[in-house]
XYZ file of C-alpha atoms in Angstrom:
745
model
C -82.444 50.153 -31.541
C -80.727 51.488 -34.671
C -81.616 55.176 -34.185
C -82.785 57.442 -37.009
C -84.333 56.663 -39.478
C -85.620 53.110 -38.705
C -87.077 51.558 -35.594
C -89.009 48.406 -34.729
C -92.048 49.591 -32.790
C -93.234 46.212 -31.595
C -90.832 43.435 -30.602
C -91.242 40.471 -32.920
C -91.720 36.988 -31.448
C -88.579 34.989 -30.846
C -87.624 32.907 -33.873
C -89.329 35.129 -36.442
C -87.888 34.683 -39.928
C -85.593 37.498 -41.029
C -87.534 37.888 -44.284
C -90.685 38.811 -42.350
C -88.695 41.345 -40.332
C -87.225 42.875 -43.490
C -90.657 43.120 -45.142
C -92.040 44.819 -42.031
C -89.168 47.302 -42.047
C -89.737 48.125 -45.729
C -93.475 48.696 -45.203
C -92.767 50.910 -42.202
C -90.199 52.877 -44.201
C -92.704 53.563 -47.042
C -95.358 54.636 -44.551
C -93.052 57.105 -42.808
C -91.057 58.352 -45.808
C -93.217 61.509 -46.168
C -92.730 62.537 -42.536
C -90.143 65.166 -41.708
C -87.685 63.307 -39.442
C -85.958 66.473 -38.311
C -89.003 67.378 -36.204
C -88.599 64.246 -34.066
C -85.925 63.704 -31.434
C -83.500 60.756 -31.925
C -84.332 57.378 -30.421
C -83.141 56.764 -26.891
C -82.607 53.589 -24.953
C -85.236 53.135 -22.235
C -83.113 50.507 -20.431
C -79.778 52.266 -19.748
C -78.617 49.877 -17.011
C -78.645 46.607 -18.911
C -75.503 44.603 -18.147
C -73.292 43.329 -20.934
C -69.653 43.191 -21.893
C -70.338 44.795 -25.264
C -72.599 47.613 -23.974
C -71.491 51.019 -25.260
C -71.121 53.855 -22.785
C -71.725 56.589 -25.403
C -74.564 57.278 -27.824
C -74.685 55.086 -30.901
C -74.184 56.658 -34.302
C -77.020 56.198 -36.840
C -76.592 53.177 -39.095
C -76.286 53.827 -42.814
C -78.149 51.937 -45.529
C -75.120 49.898 -46.582
C -74.366 48.908 -42.996
C -77.953 47.842 -42.494
C -77.719 45.758 -45.686
C -74.662 43.987 -44.285
C -76.517 43.259 -41.038
C -79.569 41.984 -42.873
C -77.533 39.764 -45.200
C -75.872 38.103 -42.227
C -79.273 37.291 -40.738
C -80.619 35.974 -44.053
C -77.589 33.763 -44.683
C -77.675 32.282 -41.195
C -81.322 31.136 -41.365
C -82.072 28.110 -43.577
C -84.680 28.378 -46.298
C -88.202 27.531 -45.218
C -90.729 25.861 -47.423
C -93.593 28.162 -48.454
C -96.866 27.267 -50.071
C -97.178 30.377 -52.219
C -95.114 30.664 -55.392
C -95.435 34.428 -55.291
C -94.012 34.579 -51.785
C -91.046 32.489 -52.885
C -90.297 34.796 -55.800
C -90.539 37.869 -53.572
C -88.191 36.319 -51.011
C -85.673 35.368 -53.695
C -85.705 38.848 -55.161
C -85.198 40.362 -51.730
C -82.381 37.909 -50.980
C -80.653 38.677 -54.281
C -80.873 42.417 -53.727
C -79.722 42.147 -50.121
C -76.828 39.842 -50.984
C -75.656 42.106 -53.817
C -75.801 45.139 -51.536
C -73.986 43.216 -48.810
C -71.177 42.142 -51.134
C -70.793 45.695 -52.409
C -70.684 47.128 -48.905
C -68.295 44.453 -47.641
C -65.916 45.114 -50.539
C -66.038 48.832 -49.773
C -65.243 48.183 -46.124
C -62.395 45.782 -46.940
C -60.790 48.297 -49.309
C -60.377 50.682 -46.384
C -57.762 48.351 -44.853
C -54.110 48.086 -45.949
C -53.121 45.558 -48.592
C -51.860 42.818 -46.195
C -55.163 42.901 -44.321
C -57.154 42.719 -47.555
C -55.346 39.539 -48.594
C -55.662 38.234 -45.047
C -59.444 38.696 -45.150
C -59.597 36.943 -48.509
C -57.712 33.937 -47.154
C -59.867 33.989 -44.017
C -63.037 33.949 -46.094
C -61.764 31.010 -48.164
C -60.586 29.070 -45.078
C -57.102 28.878 -46.612
C -54.699 28.268 -43.732
C -51.506 28.307 -45.807
C -52.226 31.685 -47.391
C -53.363 32.984 -44.025
C -49.956 32.188 -42.556
C -48.124 33.827 -45.456
C -50.006 37.099 -45.194
C -49.722 37.028 -41.399
C -45.935 37.290 -41.732
C -46.331 40.562 -43.664
C -48.554 42.266 -41.109
C -45.821 43.000 -38.484
C -43.817 44.703 -41.270
C -46.495 47.347 -41.778
C -45.380 49.607 -38.969
C -46.719 49.944 -35.458
C -49.004 52.932 -36.101
C -50.607 51.537 -39.261
C -51.101 48.168 -37.602
C -52.850 49.712 -34.601
C -55.148 51.772 -36.819
C -56.098 48.726 -38.895
C -56.787 46.534 -35.842
C -58.814 49.333 -34.196
C -61.154 49.423 -37.236
C -61.401 45.654 -37.307
C -64.724 44.210 -35.996
C -64.260 42.360 -32.735
C -65.820 39.144 -34.022
C -63.518 39.194 -37.062
C -60.480 39.403 -34.789
C -61.693 36.382 -32.814
C -62.356 34.454 -36.016
C -58.852 35.311 -37.218
C -57.256 33.844 -34.090
C -59.550 30.840 -34.331
C -58.341 30.172 -37.873
C -54.727 30.418 -36.630
C -55.221 27.713 -34.010
C -51.959 25.659 -33.978
C -53.963 22.425 -33.945
C -55.572 23.443 -37.256
C -52.289 24.800 -38.631
C -50.561 21.484 -37.878
C -53.236 19.620 -39.804
C -53.545 21.933 -42.815
C -50.147 23.599 -43.272
C -47.377 21.614 -41.542
C -45.872 18.910 -43.782
C -43.852 17.530 -40.847
C -46.890 16.999 -38.596
C -46.976 13.812 -36.473
C -43.309 13.101 -37.263
C -40.330 12.972 -34.922
C -37.244 14.555 -36.471
C -34.028 13.446 -34.723
C -30.725 15.226 -35.168
C -29.477 12.769 -37.801
C -32.555 13.268 -39.963
C -32.364 17.026 -39.427
C -28.846 17.144 -40.899
C -29.190 14.442 -43.553
C -32.418 15.750 -45.097
C -31.428 19.419 -44.757
C -34.477 20.460 -42.713
C -33.218 23.946 -41.876
C -36.200 25.592 -43.633
C -38.540 23.689 -41.291
C -36.670 23.262 -37.985
C -34.513 25.705 -36.036
C -31.429 24.930 -33.942
C -33.539 24.066 -30.864
C -35.575 21.469 -32.741
C -38.717 23.648 -32.886
C -40.805 24.057 -35.999
C -40.194 27.529 -37.399
C -43.802 27.645 -38.488
C -45.077 27.922 -34.906
C -42.413 30.382 -33.792
C -43.387 32.727 -36.623
C -47.056 32.132 -35.861
C -46.533 33.155 -32.235
C -44.761 36.359 -33.270
C -47.566 37.291 -35.668
C -50.306 36.610 -33.130
C -48.532 38.614 -30.429
C -48.196 41.545 -32.856
C -51.953 41.486 -33.491
C -52.692 41.223 -29.757
C -50.387 44.148 -28.959
C -52.172 46.287 -31.550
C -55.535 45.281 -30.095
C -54.494 46.206 -26.569
C -53.204 49.565 -27.809
C -56.782 50.401 -28.809
C -57.977 49.849 -25.223
C -59.596 46.429 -25.711
C -58.994 43.203 -23.806
C -58.760 39.614 -24.970
C -61.571 37.142 -24.534
C -61.236 33.725 -22.926
C -61.359 31.897 -26.255
C -58.576 34.063 -27.639
C -56.352 33.276 -24.653
C -56.787 29.578 -25.455
C -55.370 30.018 -28.958
C -52.467 32.080 -27.637
C -51.622 29.418 -25.044
C -51.701 26.718 -27.707
C -49.403 28.781 -29.886
C -46.931 29.256 -27.017
C -47.001 25.507 -26.386
C -46.431 24.691 -30.065
C -43.386 26.991 -29.962
C -42.107 25.092 -26.857
C -42.125 28.284 -24.819
C -43.232 27.639 -21.199
C -42.034 31.129 -20.222
C -44.258 32.658 -22.887
C -47.191 30.558 -21.665
C -46.667 31.961 -18.163
C -46.603 35.521 -19.528
C -49.867 34.983 -21.424
C -51.468 33.445 -18.336
C -50.429 36.370 -16.140
C -51.763 38.785 -18.751
C -55.253 37.902 -17.526
C -54.209 39.186 -14.102
C -52.963 42.444 -15.590
C -56.227 42.897 -17.517
C -58.286 41.917 -14.435
C -60.053 39.120 -16.280
C -59.089 36.258 -13.969
C -62.753 35.555 -13.184
C -63.248 34.584 -16.849
C -61.063 31.496 -16.455
C -62.802 28.174 -16.958
C -61.840 24.520 -16.886
C -60.825 24.543 -20.552
C -58.615 27.578 -19.967
C -56.809 25.823 -17.109
C -56.377 22.684 -19.237
C -54.756 24.668 -22.053
C -52.499 26.523 -19.620
C -51.286 23.280 -18.037
C -50.669 21.791 -21.485
C -48.617 24.796 -22.602
C -46.808 25.313 -19.292
C -45.760 21.669 -18.888
C -45.716 20.682 -22.599
C -48.211 17.843 -22.247
C -49.160 17.577 -25.931
C -46.759 15.709 -28.267
C -46.894 18.666 -30.680
C -45.391 20.915 -28.010
C -42.165 18.870 -27.942
C -41.954 18.156 -31.661
C -43.194 14.553 -31.180
C -39.767 13.776 -29.704
C -39.930 11.487 -26.681
C -36.268 11.978 -25.826
C -37.047 15.606 -24.912
C -39.767 14.745 -22.397
C -38.368 11.668 -20.680
C -37.641 11.880 -16.953
C -33.897 11.524 -16.466
C -32.623 10.073 -13.170
C -30.470 13.185 -12.748
C -33.639 15.302 -12.633
C -35.096 13.129 -9.858
C -32.186 13.894 -7.560
C -33.291 15.968 -4.539
C -36.849 16.142 -5.810
C -38.057 12.520 -5.700
C -35.015 10.497 -4.671
C -31.586 11.006 -3.128
C -28.569 9.848 -5.124
C -25.032 9.330 -3.942
C -22.460 11.940 -4.980
C -20.527 9.478 -7.124
C -23.735 8.592 -8.987
C -24.423 12.272 -9.593
C -20.938 12.796 -11.037
C -21.363 9.891 -13.438
C -24.749 11.166 -14.562
C -23.309 14.640 -15.164
C -20.543 13.191 -17.295
C -23.087 11.149 -19.248
C -25.223 14.243 -19.751
C -22.195 16.103 -21.110
C -21.367 13.363 -23.626
C -24.921 12.906 -24.880
C -25.472 16.645 -25.254
C -22.628 16.943 -27.766
C -24.454 14.565 -30.106
C -27.829 16.346 -29.907
C -26.792 19.917 -30.774
C -29.203 22.400 -29.117
C -32.331 20.279 -29.424
C -34.518 20.419 -26.315
C -32.708 23.332 -24.627
C -34.145 26.508 -23.152
C -33.678 29.538 -25.383
C -33.595 32.223 -22.682
C -30.781 30.628 -20.629
C -27.116 31.407 -21.457
C -25.924 27.900 -20.581
C -27.251 24.549 -21.790
C -30.259 23.536 -19.710
C -32.894 21.057 -20.800
C -36.530 22.067 -20.759
C -37.295 19.065 -18.549
C -34.996 20.497 -15.876
C -37.396 23.419 -15.615
C -40.359 21.058 -15.155
C -38.809 18.729 -12.572
C -40.430 20.388 -9.517
C -43.963 19.443 -8.564
C -44.847 22.407 -6.358
C -46.374 24.668 -9.083
C -48.715 22.009 -10.451
C -49.619 20.816 -6.925
C -50.713 24.308 -5.878
C -52.797 24.656 -9.027
C -54.422 21.242 -8.523
C -55.569 21.907 -4.968
C -56.672 25.417 -5.901
C -59.088 24.036 -8.470
C -60.390 21.532 -5.937
C -60.887 24.282 -3.363
C -62.748 26.515 -5.820
C -65.035 23.603 -6.827
C -64.044 23.452 -10.484
C -65.372 20.528 -12.495
C -62.388 18.314 -13.282
C -63.202 16.530 -16.539
C -61.073 13.888 -18.219
C -59.133 16.356 -20.359
C -58.127 18.459 -17.361
C -57.265 15.425 -15.238
C -55.090 13.926 -17.994
C -53.246 17.236 -18.328
C -52.606 17.194 -14.588
C -51.384 13.596 -14.786
C -48.800 14.404 -17.444
C -47.721 17.549 -15.566
C -47.175 15.523 -12.381
C -45.396 12.874 -14.452
C -42.865 15.481 -15.602
C -41.820 15.786 -11.936
C -41.911 12.026 -11.291
C -44.832 12.234 -8.830
C -46.164 8.755 -9.579
C -47.535 8.168 -6.071
C -49.624 11.327 -6.265
C -50.997 10.291 -9.667
C -51.928 6.825 -8.455
C -53.675 7.919 -5.264
C -55.105 11.382 -6.025
C -56.146 10.982 -9.676
C -56.380 7.349 -10.791
C -57.841 6.137 -7.498
C -59.987 9.162 -6.627
C -61.458 10.031 -10.038
C -61.127 7.048 -12.388
C -61.691 4.259 -9.843
C -58.415 2.469 -10.620
C -56.573 1.001 -7.648
C -52.943 0.344 -8.515
C -51.247 -1.621 -5.754
C -47.725 -0.927 -6.917
C -47.773 2.839 -7.315
C -44.086 3.509 -8.071
C -40.732 1.862 -8.550
C -40.044 2.369 -4.832
C -42.217 -0.637 -3.991
C -39.478 -3.092 -4.822
C -36.303 -3.762 -6.718
C -37.814 -6.141 -9.248
C -37.478 -5.850 -12.981
C -40.106 -4.768 -15.454
C -42.048 -8.018 -15.587
C -45.531 -9.034 -14.576
C -45.860 -9.998 -10.920
C -48.464 -10.160 -8.172
C -47.493 -6.680 -6.975
C -48.729 -5.158 -10.208
C -52.364 -6.278 -9.894
C -54.971 -3.618 -10.684
C -58.476 -3.387 -9.269
C -61.429 -1.215 -10.252
C -64.393 0.236 -8.374
C -66.938 3.003 -8.891
C -65.526 5.882 -10.904
C -66.349 9.595 -10.976
C -64.996 10.086 -14.506
C -65.346 7.319 -17.068
C -62.001 6.404 -18.696
C -61.602 6.736 -22.460
C -58.774 6.584 -24.986
C -57.560 9.953 -23.676
C -56.718 8.309 -20.347
C -54.841 5.524 -22.152
C -52.655 8.084 -23.900
C -51.989 9.933 -20.632
C -51.113 6.713 -18.789
C -48.610 5.697 -21.467
C -47.085 9.193 -21.462
C -46.761 9.342 -17.653
C -45.436 5.872 -16.890
C -43.509 5.497 -20.137
C -41.562 8.726 -19.567
C -40.705 7.477 -16.054
C -39.453 4.105 -17.386
C -42.384 2.171 -15.893
C -43.195 0.288 -19.094
C -44.769 -2.737 -17.387
C -47.197 -0.613 -15.351
C -48.125 1.418 -18.424
C -48.907 -1.708 -20.437
C -50.941 -3.269 -17.603
C -52.974 -0.108 -17.074
C -53.782 0.197 -20.776
C -54.745 -3.470 -20.965
C -56.895 -3.126 -17.831
C -58.763 -0.064 -19.146
C -59.360 -1.776 -22.485
C -60.799 -4.966 -20.944
C -62.790 -3.320 -18.146
C -64.498 -0.625 -20.219
C -64.462 -2.453 -23.591
C -62.363 0.184 -25.334
C -60.231 -0.978 -28.281
C -56.614 0.123 -28.055
C -55.823 2.375 -31.044
C -52.614 2.071 -33.033
C -51.346 5.408 -31.688
C -51.271 3.986 -28.145
C -49.382 0.911 -29.343
C -46.955 3.225 -31.122
C -46.308 5.147 -27.892
C -45.763 1.924 -25.928
C -43.296 0.599 -28.498
C -41.428 3.874 -28.754
C -41.126 4.418 -24.995
C -39.846 0.848 -24.599
C -37.216 1.404 -27.273
C -36.144 4.764 -25.810
C -35.801 3.447 -22.274
C -33.832 0.455 -23.507
C -31.407 2.569 -25.551
C -27.736 2.629 -24.486
C -27.832 6.167 -23.095
C -30.878 5.623 -20.866
C -29.954 2.121 -19.762
C -26.510 3.369 -18.716
C -28.145 6.288 -16.877
C -30.418 4.006 -14.838
C -27.485 1.706 -14.072
C -25.325 4.575 -12.875
C -28.205 5.707 -10.654
C -28.359 2.177 -9.200
C -31.899 1.675 -10.515
C -31.485 -1.288 -12.856
C -35.109 -2.339 -12.322
C -36.124 0.614 -14.504
C -34.507 -0.898 -17.607
C -36.912 -2.892 -19.822
C -35.960 -6.419 -20.789
C -34.319 -6.989 -24.168
C -37.440 -8.695 -25.520
C -39.899 -6.074 -24.244
C -40.418 -4.552 -27.691
C -41.249 -7.953 -29.173
C -43.694 -8.698 -26.352
C -45.591 -5.481 -26.994
C -45.463 -6.169 -30.748
C -47.005 -9.618 -30.249
C -49.698 -8.108 -28.025
C -50.480 -5.498 -30.683
C -50.777 -8.138 -33.407
C -52.975 -10.281 -31.155
C -55.365 -7.315 -30.860
C -55.683 -7.384 -34.671
C -54.002 -4.025 -35.173
C -52.364 -3.622 -38.570
C -48.811 -2.282 -38.045
C -47.618 0.684 -40.046
C -44.211 1.892 -41.149
C -43.414 3.510 -37.781
C -44.162 0.295 -35.893
C -41.986 -1.712 -38.276
C -39.200 0.809 -37.787
C -39.215 0.360 -34.005
C -39.226 -3.440 -34.229
C -36.408 -3.490 -36.806
C -34.237 -1.160 -34.739
C -34.822 -3.324 -31.681
C -33.851 -6.522 -33.501
C -30.757 -4.926 -35.026
C -29.731 -3.629 -31.610
C -29.802 -7.231 -30.362
C -27.836 -8.423 -33.451
C -30.664 -10.690 -34.635
C -29.981 -10.039 -38.290
C -31.583 -13.279 -39.481
C -35.019 -12.283 -38.150
C -35.010 -8.717 -39.392
C -35.117 -9.299 -43.161
C -38.833 -10.285 -43.434
C -39.886 -7.169 -41.527
C -37.646 -4.979 -43.673
C -39.226 -6.322 -46.864
C -42.703 -5.609 -45.506
C -41.631 -2.067 -44.643
C -40.233 -1.648 -48.177
C -43.715 -2.363 -49.558
C -45.093 0.509 -47.478
C -42.318 2.726 -48.820
C -43.267 1.836 -52.393
C -46.859 2.833 -51.658
C -45.584 6.179 -50.383
C -43.502 6.615 -53.554
C -46.640 6.100 -55.623
C -48.469 8.678 -53.517
C -45.597 11.105 -54.077
C -45.707 10.617 -57.841
C -49.442 11.282 -57.937
C -48.949 14.414 -55.825
C -46.190 15.609 -58.203
C -48.432 15.202 -61.256
C -51.224 17.111 -59.561
C -48.800 19.808 -58.421
C -47.285 20.248 -61.907
C -50.743 20.449 -63.478
C -51.723 23.136 -60.976
C -48.637 25.237 -61.772
C -49.153 24.895 -65.528
C -52.757 26.059 -65.166
C -51.603 29.153 -63.294
C -53.496 28.258 -60.098
C -52.534 28.266 -56.441
C -54.472 25.602 -54.534
C -53.345 25.166 -50.950
C -54.678 21.613 -50.687
C -52.593 20.561 -53.688
C -49.468 22.290 -52.388
C -49.888 20.770 -48.932
C -50.402 17.291 -50.394
C -47.218 17.631 -52.439
C -45.163 18.936 -49.511
C -46.535 16.250 -47.189
C -45.811 13.421 -49.643
C -42.365 14.870 -50.328
C -41.451 14.905 -46.648
C -42.853 11.435 -45.954
C -40.911 9.927 -48.851
C -37.643 11.481 -47.659
C -38.265 10.460 -44.059
C -38.985 6.836 -44.935
C -35.924 6.736 -47.195
C -33.789 7.970 -44.293
C -35.198 5.301 -41.951
C -34.519 2.463 -44.385
C -31.030 3.774 -45.067
C -30.334 3.793 -41.310
C -31.478 0.148 -41.057
C -29.120 -0.893 -43.855
C -26.180 0.928 -42.280
C -26.914 -0.718 -38.920
C -27.259 -4.136 -40.551
C -23.814 -3.914 -42.133
C -22.230 -2.591 -38.932
C -23.405 -5.512 -36.752
C -22.159 -8.233 -39.095
C -19.436 -10.228 -37.303
C -17.734 -13.431 -38.379
C -14.381 -14.964 -37.428
C -14.748 -17.869 -39.857
C -13.655 -17.050 -43.421
C -16.070 -19.724 -44.728
C -19.105 -18.486 -42.810
C -22.194 -18.273 -45.112
C -23.163 -15.040 -43.390
C -20.375 -13.023 -45.002
C -20.148 -15.097 -48.177
C -23.829 -15.411 -49.142
C -26.169 -13.475 -46.813
C -24.472 -10.076 -46.859
C -23.918 -9.948 -50.666
C -27.558 -10.916 -51.191
C -28.624 -8.194 -48.749
C -26.584 -5.590 -50.618
C -28.099 -6.678 -53.913
C -31.689 -6.540 -52.613
C -31.344 -3.166 -50.845
C -28.803 -1.488 -53.121
C -30.976 1.631 -53.533
C -30.775 2.376 -49.804
C -27.246 1.264 -48.930
C -24.732 4.125 -48.674
C -21.825 4.251 -51.080
C -19.294 2.853 -50.343
C -20.854 -0.080 -48.458
C -18.554 -1.483 -45.767
C -18.846 -4.583 -43.598
C -16.461 -6.682 -41.561
C -15.195 -10.186 -42.363
C -12.750 -12.552 -40.710
C -9.808 -11.099 -42.656
C -10.707 -7.407 -42.584
C -13.173 -4.881 -43.979
C -14.756 -5.015 -47.417
C -15.720 -1.781 -49.162
C -18.030 -1.868 -52.183
C -18.597 1.161 -54.385
C -21.677 1.381 -56.598
C -21.155 3.872 -59.459
C -24.920 3.994 -60.108
C -25.584 5.452 -56.658
C -24.822 9.019 -55.675
C -22.092 9.753 -53.170
C -23.214 12.115 -50.446
C -21.032 14.790 -48.875
C -21.291 16.544 -45.558
C -20.873 20.309 -45.522
C -19.950 22.028 -42.269
C -22.385 24.904 -41.939
C -21.772 26.292 -38.484
C -20.057 25.803 -35.134
C -22.436 25.915 -32.171
C -20.852 27.036 -28.873
C -22.139 25.442 -25.680
C -21.579 26.016 -21.971
C -22.517 22.793 -20.232
C -22.815 22.810 -16.399
C -20.337 20.398 -14.803
C -18.887 19.856 -11.355
C -15.138 19.970 -10.869
C -13.628 16.885 -9.228
C -10.838 18.783 -7.520
C -12.559 21.937 -6.266
C -15.994 20.333 -5.875
C -17.603 23.437 -7.342
C -19.992 23.933 -10.211
C -18.892 25.569 -13.431
C -19.580 25.764 -17.143
C -17.472 23.670 -19.491
C -17.112 25.111 -22.977
C -17.756 22.852 -25.953
C -18.067 23.446 -29.679
C -20.305 21.279 -31.851
C -20.251 21.116 -35.632
C -23.541 21.510 -37.442
C -23.490 19.607 -40.725
C -25.697 19.400 -43.777
C -25.722 16.548 -46.286
C -25.941 17.094 -50.038
C -28.262 14.481 -51.493
C -31.046 14.238 -54.046
C -33.208 12.613 -51.361
C -33.021 15.623 -49.057
C -35.471 18.518 -48.822
C -32.984 21.236 -49.725
C -33.886 24.036 -52.099
C -37.089 25.323 -53.603
C -36.218 25.988 -57.239
C -39.057 26.442 -59.764
C -40.173 23.287 -61.502
C -39.579 24.976 -64.873
C -35.825 24.727 -64.163
C -35.984 21.183 -62.819
C -38.278 19.231 -65.090
C -40.799 16.514 -64.368
C -38.253 13.684 -64.382
C -36.155 15.412 -61.723
C -39.214 15.959 -59.538
C -40.216 12.306 -59.798
C -36.768 10.884 -59.029
C -35.614 13.434 -56.461
C -37.159 15.261 -53.533
C -34.477 17.979 -53.501
C -35.281 21.141 -55.446
C -31.888 22.737 -55.908
C -29.775 23.121 -59.034
C -26.508 22.065 -57.366
C -25.065 18.952 -59.046
C -24.825 16.135 -56.509
C -22.028 14.228 -58.209
C -19.516 17.033 -57.722
C -17.571 17.608 -54.559
C -18.490 21.017 -53.058
C -15.650 23.445 -52.589
C -15.617 25.070 -49.171
C -14.881 28.776 -49.414
C -14.615 29.129 -45.652
C -13.515 26.368 -43.334
C -15.518 27.789 -40.423
C -18.789 28.662 -42.128
C -20.479 27.425 -45.281
C -24.151 27.901 -45.989
C -25.406 27.000 -49.431
C -28.947 28.212 -48.700
C -27.984 31.501 -50.365
C -28.407 29.759 -53.743
C -32.107 29.477 -53.047
C -32.500 33.252 -53.133
C -31.656 33.164 -56.867
C -34.766 31.124 -57.616
C -38.310 32.307 -57.919
C -40.554 30.291 -55.670
C -43.610 29.045 -57.526
C -45.709 28.134 -54.504
C -46.428 29.350 -51.016
C -43.385 28.002 -49.233
């Protein structure tokens, strides 16, 4: 097996303890140490035709003593300690374990020192399961040079390479190293909180884009050595492409299996990950932003429905106006003009071919794969196919009203929306609830989504989690927003618009299910009430949300104390750094939400009576209670004009124009009736505020008081008006290069 000088003459029984094997090898070595080994031929394999992916085609080199010690230590560490009756046997085993472990550590250190410095630090972080440090050292590996990188990867053990990609799984990275995880970052928050270090111009987390580049560099070096990727490694690459919102990259990775002739390795899990990355079915893949993955009526034209030309022109004009307010968020990177990612996913032919191919090849369609197919079909608006081919055929759910085409009624409960159940092939779980809300919510079928979730919960006795209620509330608010409601009206599909009280109905249903609402649920309800100008009902909910904000402030202060203590002790603990960064982001995000509520509250105040108690008593009391969140100056309208109040104790924020973003938006000319690209230029701003996330100056230059009262870590004074050196371009991120970063970010 190992060649000269050791061999196991008799095969040990399966399950034999590694200590017994090691003792047998030592006894055999002492018995044969006096024999001249040069007089014997080397060991040969008597079974040369054994199949296996890892079978070597050439003769194996003899294993050295240090390599054998590494192999033995791995076996000893894997097997748990067994109870023995003899004290002498226990002492012998412990002495052997200590000697083997010491030899293994020495040999492992010698092997690690053969690699370049970035790989040595990478192995150290991999051994400690430190995801943050792993990401930092991964960025340095592509800078080594192509030849050095290929040589290092060629010497790397194959199992170590797989473990490295497993540790870089985007799902684990999002949990352990992304402070913005599970948070939707709209354009206003992106500019107000100065999130350029976290988000790029397309609204994608820079963390996952850099992760994809590092993983592709490692894969290219591996392929240069003549090796191929395994199925598990393709799964991590597909997840990384999805986290970077790159459907084109997901297609390239999927077709790489065809180029390597490993298509027969594909399994159900591989197909599920490909569908998720290709059609962006996970919320992480779209930055938790529901406005990027909603089905617009313009995308349904000529694929699901047929719209009149005048409706198409109105929708194009609406798309042009809304795009100017969203910068480049949700656009394709590899297209010269502005095209939404959802435009690329509006056709159902690719996913239909893949679905019937799996059925023809007799693949087992589990719940995860079926839910991925449901969301992929929902991107194209194929609601009839989902209701008949998936819900009815696999989950035993008979939905009488399959789509909006059944009638022109509004989104209310009626006899057409009754749901029946029969024998199922796959038992529904919470995963199906999430897929149902995603599919029907993105297609503005809020009533059907709520009825399906309620039916699954009652039929199979599954409690509805708060995340599902959050998705229902958010989809209802998005579809009832001015931009989407106008779009459905211009498409002559008013029945798609939820009623004005739909958010409150879902809120009451959530409370009746004894689900404790969180800050995000309060935010949706408050925005809905303020949009309906019900300012008298919104104050109790705002005060309850303020209590949750105070709890987050306390969490931030505790994280700051722990972070400062870590820096003073000269340590670098990733868990402490991640807790501080997470609490810092959550505090800034909640502050931005509350500030937006206060601005909306003051903007909807209307009174034509100079003696109305609303403007005389209610608004001044509101400003006094929420003075820490109200922008300065605070303005509201009265019967005689506008009132502007300036609070000298509050900071005055300033917007700095950083960049002009050129856009070429497709439009159709009214005169020539031809398609063209209309040029537009959008200003990208950044707000100077102590509540933003700008800067990363060392805490030695900021002080503990500044860290506790401010989330910004820059030395720029906020009470001074910035002087613009260039009217076209101003980027104050260059100041951050003067500071020495005292943590990993």
